[in-house]
Short mmCIF file of C-alpha atoms in Angstrom, two decimals:
data_model
loop_
_atom_site.label_atom_id
_atom_site.label_comp_id
_atom_site.label_asym_id
_atom_site.label_seq_id
_atom_site.Cartn_x
_atom_site.Cartn_y
_atom_site.Cartn_z
CA MET A 1 83.57 34.28 -7.63
CA SER A 2 80.64 34.13 -4.94
CA GLN A 3 81.30 32.18 -1.39
CA GLY A 4 78.84 29.10 -2.72
CA ASP A 5 81.40 28.91 -5.82
CA HIS A 6 84.01 25.66 -5.57
CA ILE A 7 86.79 24.75 -7.75
CA ARG A 8 87.20 21.34 -9.33
CA THR A 9 90.52 20.40 -8.45
CA THR A 10 92.26 18.02 -11.49
CA ALA A 11 91.16 15.02 -9.38
CA GLU A 12 87.56 15.30 -8.77
CA ALA A 13 87.13 16.44 -13.02
CA HIS A 14 88.32 13.57 -13.43
CA GLU A 15 87.15 11.55 -10.95
CA GLU A 16 83.04 12.99 -11.98
CA ALA A 17 83.66 12.16 -16.29
CA ALA A 18 84.19 8.42 -14.99
CA LEU A 19 81.22 7.88 -12.67
CA PRO A 20 78.25 6.89 -14.72
CA GLN A 21 75.11 9.61 -16.10
CA ALA A 22 71.69 8.89 -15.35
CA ARG A 23 69.12 10.48 -16.05
CA VAL A 24 64.59 10.57 -16.46
CA ALA A 25 62.13 12.68 -16.90
CA HIS A 26 58.65 11.50 -15.52
CA ALA A 27 54.92 12.25 -15.84
CA ASP A 28 54.47 11.55 -11.95
CA PRO A 29 56.88 14.29 -10.23
CA ASP A 30 56.87 11.29 -7.29
CA ALA A 31 57.38 8.17 -9.41
CA CYS A 32 60.30 6.75 -8.27
CA THR A 33 62.48 5.31 -10.60
CA ALA A 34 66.07 3.75 -10.62
CA GLU A 35 67.54 6.85 -12.46
CA GLN A 36 67.12 9.49 -9.18
CA LYS A 37 68.72 6.55 -6.53
CA PRO A 38 72.55 6.65 -6.53
CA LEU A 39 74.29 3.63 -7.18
CA PRO A 40 74.90 1.18 -4.05
CA GLU A 41 78.59 1.60 -3.01
CA ALA A 42 78.84 -1.98 -4.56
CA VAL A 43 78.34 -0.51 -8.39
CA ALA A 44 80.05 2.28 -7.74
CA ARG A 45 83.06 1.05 -6.27
CA LYS A 46 84.98 -0.15 -9.39
CA PRO A 47 85.36 2.45 -11.76
CA LEU A 48 82.87 2.29 -15.39
CA GLU A 49 86.48 1.87 -17.72
CA GLU A 50 87.08 -1.29 -15.72
CA LYS A 51 83.35 -2.67 -16.06
CA SER A 52 83.13 -4.81 -19.41
CA PRO A 53 79.82 -4.92 -21.13
CA ALA A 54 78.20 -7.23 -19.69
CA GLU A 55 79.73 -6.51 -16.13
CA TRP A 56 77.83 -3.31 -16.39
CA ALA A 57 74.39 -4.68 -18.50
CA TYR A 58 74.13 -7.47 -15.57
CA GLU A 59 74.49 -3.99 -12.40
CA ARG A 60 72.12 -2.15 -14.00
CA LEU A 61 69.42 -4.29 -15.39
CA ILE A 62 69.61 -5.90 -10.75
CA LEU A 63 69.39 -2.35 -9.64
CA TYR A 64 66.03 -2.03 -12.44
CA ILE A 65 64.87 -5.58 -11.28
CA GLN A 66 65.35 -4.43 -7.77
CA ASN A 67 63.31 -0.84 -8.43
CA PHE A 68 60.33 -2.35 -10.21
CA GLU A 69 59.56 -5.25 -7.26
CA GLU A 70 59.70 -2.32 -5.04
CA GLN A 71 57.01 -0.91 -5.96
CA LEU A 72 54.41 -4.50 -6.97
CA ASP A 73 52.44 -5.58 -3.94
CA SER A 74 51.98 -8.68 -2.49
CA GLU A 75 49.25 -10.51 -5.08
CA HIS A 76 52.26 -9.52 -8.02
CA GLU A 77 56.06 -11.43 -9.16
CA ILE A 78 58.70 -9.77 -11.62
CA ALA A 79 58.71 -11.14 -14.76
CA MET A 80 60.77 -9.92 -18.24
CA GLY A 81 59.40 -9.57 -21.92
CA PHE A 82 62.11 -9.32 -24.35
CA ALA A 83 61.26 -6.52 -26.32
CA GLY A 84 61.09 -7.21 -30.83
CA SER A 85 61.07 -10.80 -30.30
CA ASP A 86 58.21 -13.48 -29.77
CA THR A 87 59.85 -14.87 -26.80
CA GLY A 88 56.63 -14.92 -24.87
CA VAL A 89 57.47 -13.17 -20.61
CA LEU A 90 59.68 -14.88 -18.37
CA ARG A 91 58.84 -15.14 -14.77
CA ILE A 92 62.73 -14.28 -13.34
CA GLU A 93 64.94 -16.09 -11.35
CA GLY A 94 67.70 -14.67 -11.79
CA ILE A 95 70.29 -13.46 -14.70
CA GLY A 96 74.34 -13.06 -14.93
CA PHE A 97 76.52 -12.19 -17.28
CA PHE A 98 79.81 -13.86 -18.65
CA ASP A 99 81.89 -11.29 -19.92
CA PRO A 100 82.72 -9.41 -22.03
CA ASP A 101 79.12 -9.41 -24.51
CA ILE A 102 76.71 -12.24 -22.97
CA VAL A 103 74.01 -11.37 -20.70
CA THR A 104 71.40 -14.53 -19.27
CA PHE A 105 68.65 -14.46 -17.52
CA TYR A 106 67.18 -17.92 -15.90
CA GLY A 107 63.15 -18.20 -14.71
CA MET A 108 60.13 -20.10 -16.42
CA ASP A 109 57.46 -19.42 -19.52
CA GLU A 110 54.00 -18.39 -18.90
CA GLU A 111 53.28 -22.71 -19.09
CA GLY A 112 56.00 -22.85 -16.39
CA THR A 113 58.11 -23.83 -18.69
CA LYS A 114 62.65 -23.70 -17.70
CA THR A 115 63.55 -21.21 -19.62
CA GLN A 116 67.16 -19.46 -20.12
CA LEU A 117 67.55 -16.81 -22.06
CA ILE A 118 70.88 -15.81 -23.99
CA GLN A 119 71.59 -12.80 -25.33
CA HIS A 120 74.38 -10.32 -26.45
CA VAL A 121 74.82 -7.24 -24.54
CA THR A 122 74.34 -5.29 -28.14
CA GLN A 123 70.82 -6.96 -28.56
CA LEU A 124 69.87 -6.22 -24.35
CA ASN A 125 65.78 -5.03 -25.16
CA VAL A 126 63.47 -6.28 -21.95
CA MET A 127 60.36 -5.45 -20.07
CA LEU A 128 60.09 -5.69 -16.87
CA GLN A 129 56.23 -6.90 -16.15
CA ALA A 130 54.31 -7.24 -13.28
CA MET A 131 52.20 -10.69 -13.33
CA PRO A 132 50.28 -12.21 -11.09
CA LYS A 133 52.48 -14.42 -8.87
CA GLN A 134 51.84 -17.79 -9.23
CA THR A 135 49.58 -18.89 -5.75
CA GLU A 136 47.60 -17.55 -3.73
CA ASP A 137 48.95 -18.45 -0.35
CA ALA A 138 52.40 -17.62 -1.45
CA THR A 139 54.92 -14.89 0.05
CA PRO A 140 55.52 -13.45 -4.23
CA ALA A 141 59.29 -14.35 -5.16
CA ARG A 142 61.56 -11.46 -4.95
CA ILE A 143 64.84 -12.04 -6.89
CA GLY A 144 65.77 -8.36 -7.11
CA PHE A 145 66.74 -7.99 -3.56
CA ARG A 146 69.03 -11.28 -3.73
CA LEU A 147 70.33 -10.52 -6.60
CA ALA A 148 71.88 -6.78 -5.20
CA ALA A 149 72.80 -9.29 -2.70
CA ASP A 150 75.28 -11.52 -4.87
CA LEU A 151 77.11 -8.83 -6.77
CA GLU A 152 77.36 -7.07 -2.82
CA GLN A 153 79.27 -9.90 -2.20
CA ASP A 154 80.86 -10.38 -5.39
CA LEU A 155 82.58 -7.50 -5.16
CA SER A 156 83.62 -7.35 -1.69
CA GLY A 157 85.14 -10.37 -2.10
CA GLU A 158 83.42 -12.36 -0.10
CA ARG A 159 81.01 -15.60 -0.64
#
């Protein structure tokens, strides 16, 4: 055995098997994607097998939204389209989940009408999109950072 080899203990192997796996291949070698980032401690704290499909989908959506927003300029905000439907685009104002299998999205459609989409996790299929911000002088809304902070508070028991 070489000096760099490490024999894993049973506990280490079990812990590694419980960690979620993610991988990405991208044409741009400098692209920063959500799959490349380590899971925030608040998300990694609870073992994957203890999460419902809705909770796990909710947490990962927050990570994708936050990563997407980090790449937007000050003239754009995030919106979400729903693949396979004619629902249109939703300017994201919030997301939530209801165990064991429902994820919900709150926001406004392109005409400014209050909108909520409730979706079963097996039907979850969203597209994140950059939209021009609603008003010229306003700071763009960044929901991803609020969602991540809320997730951190939920998991730490603070409120």
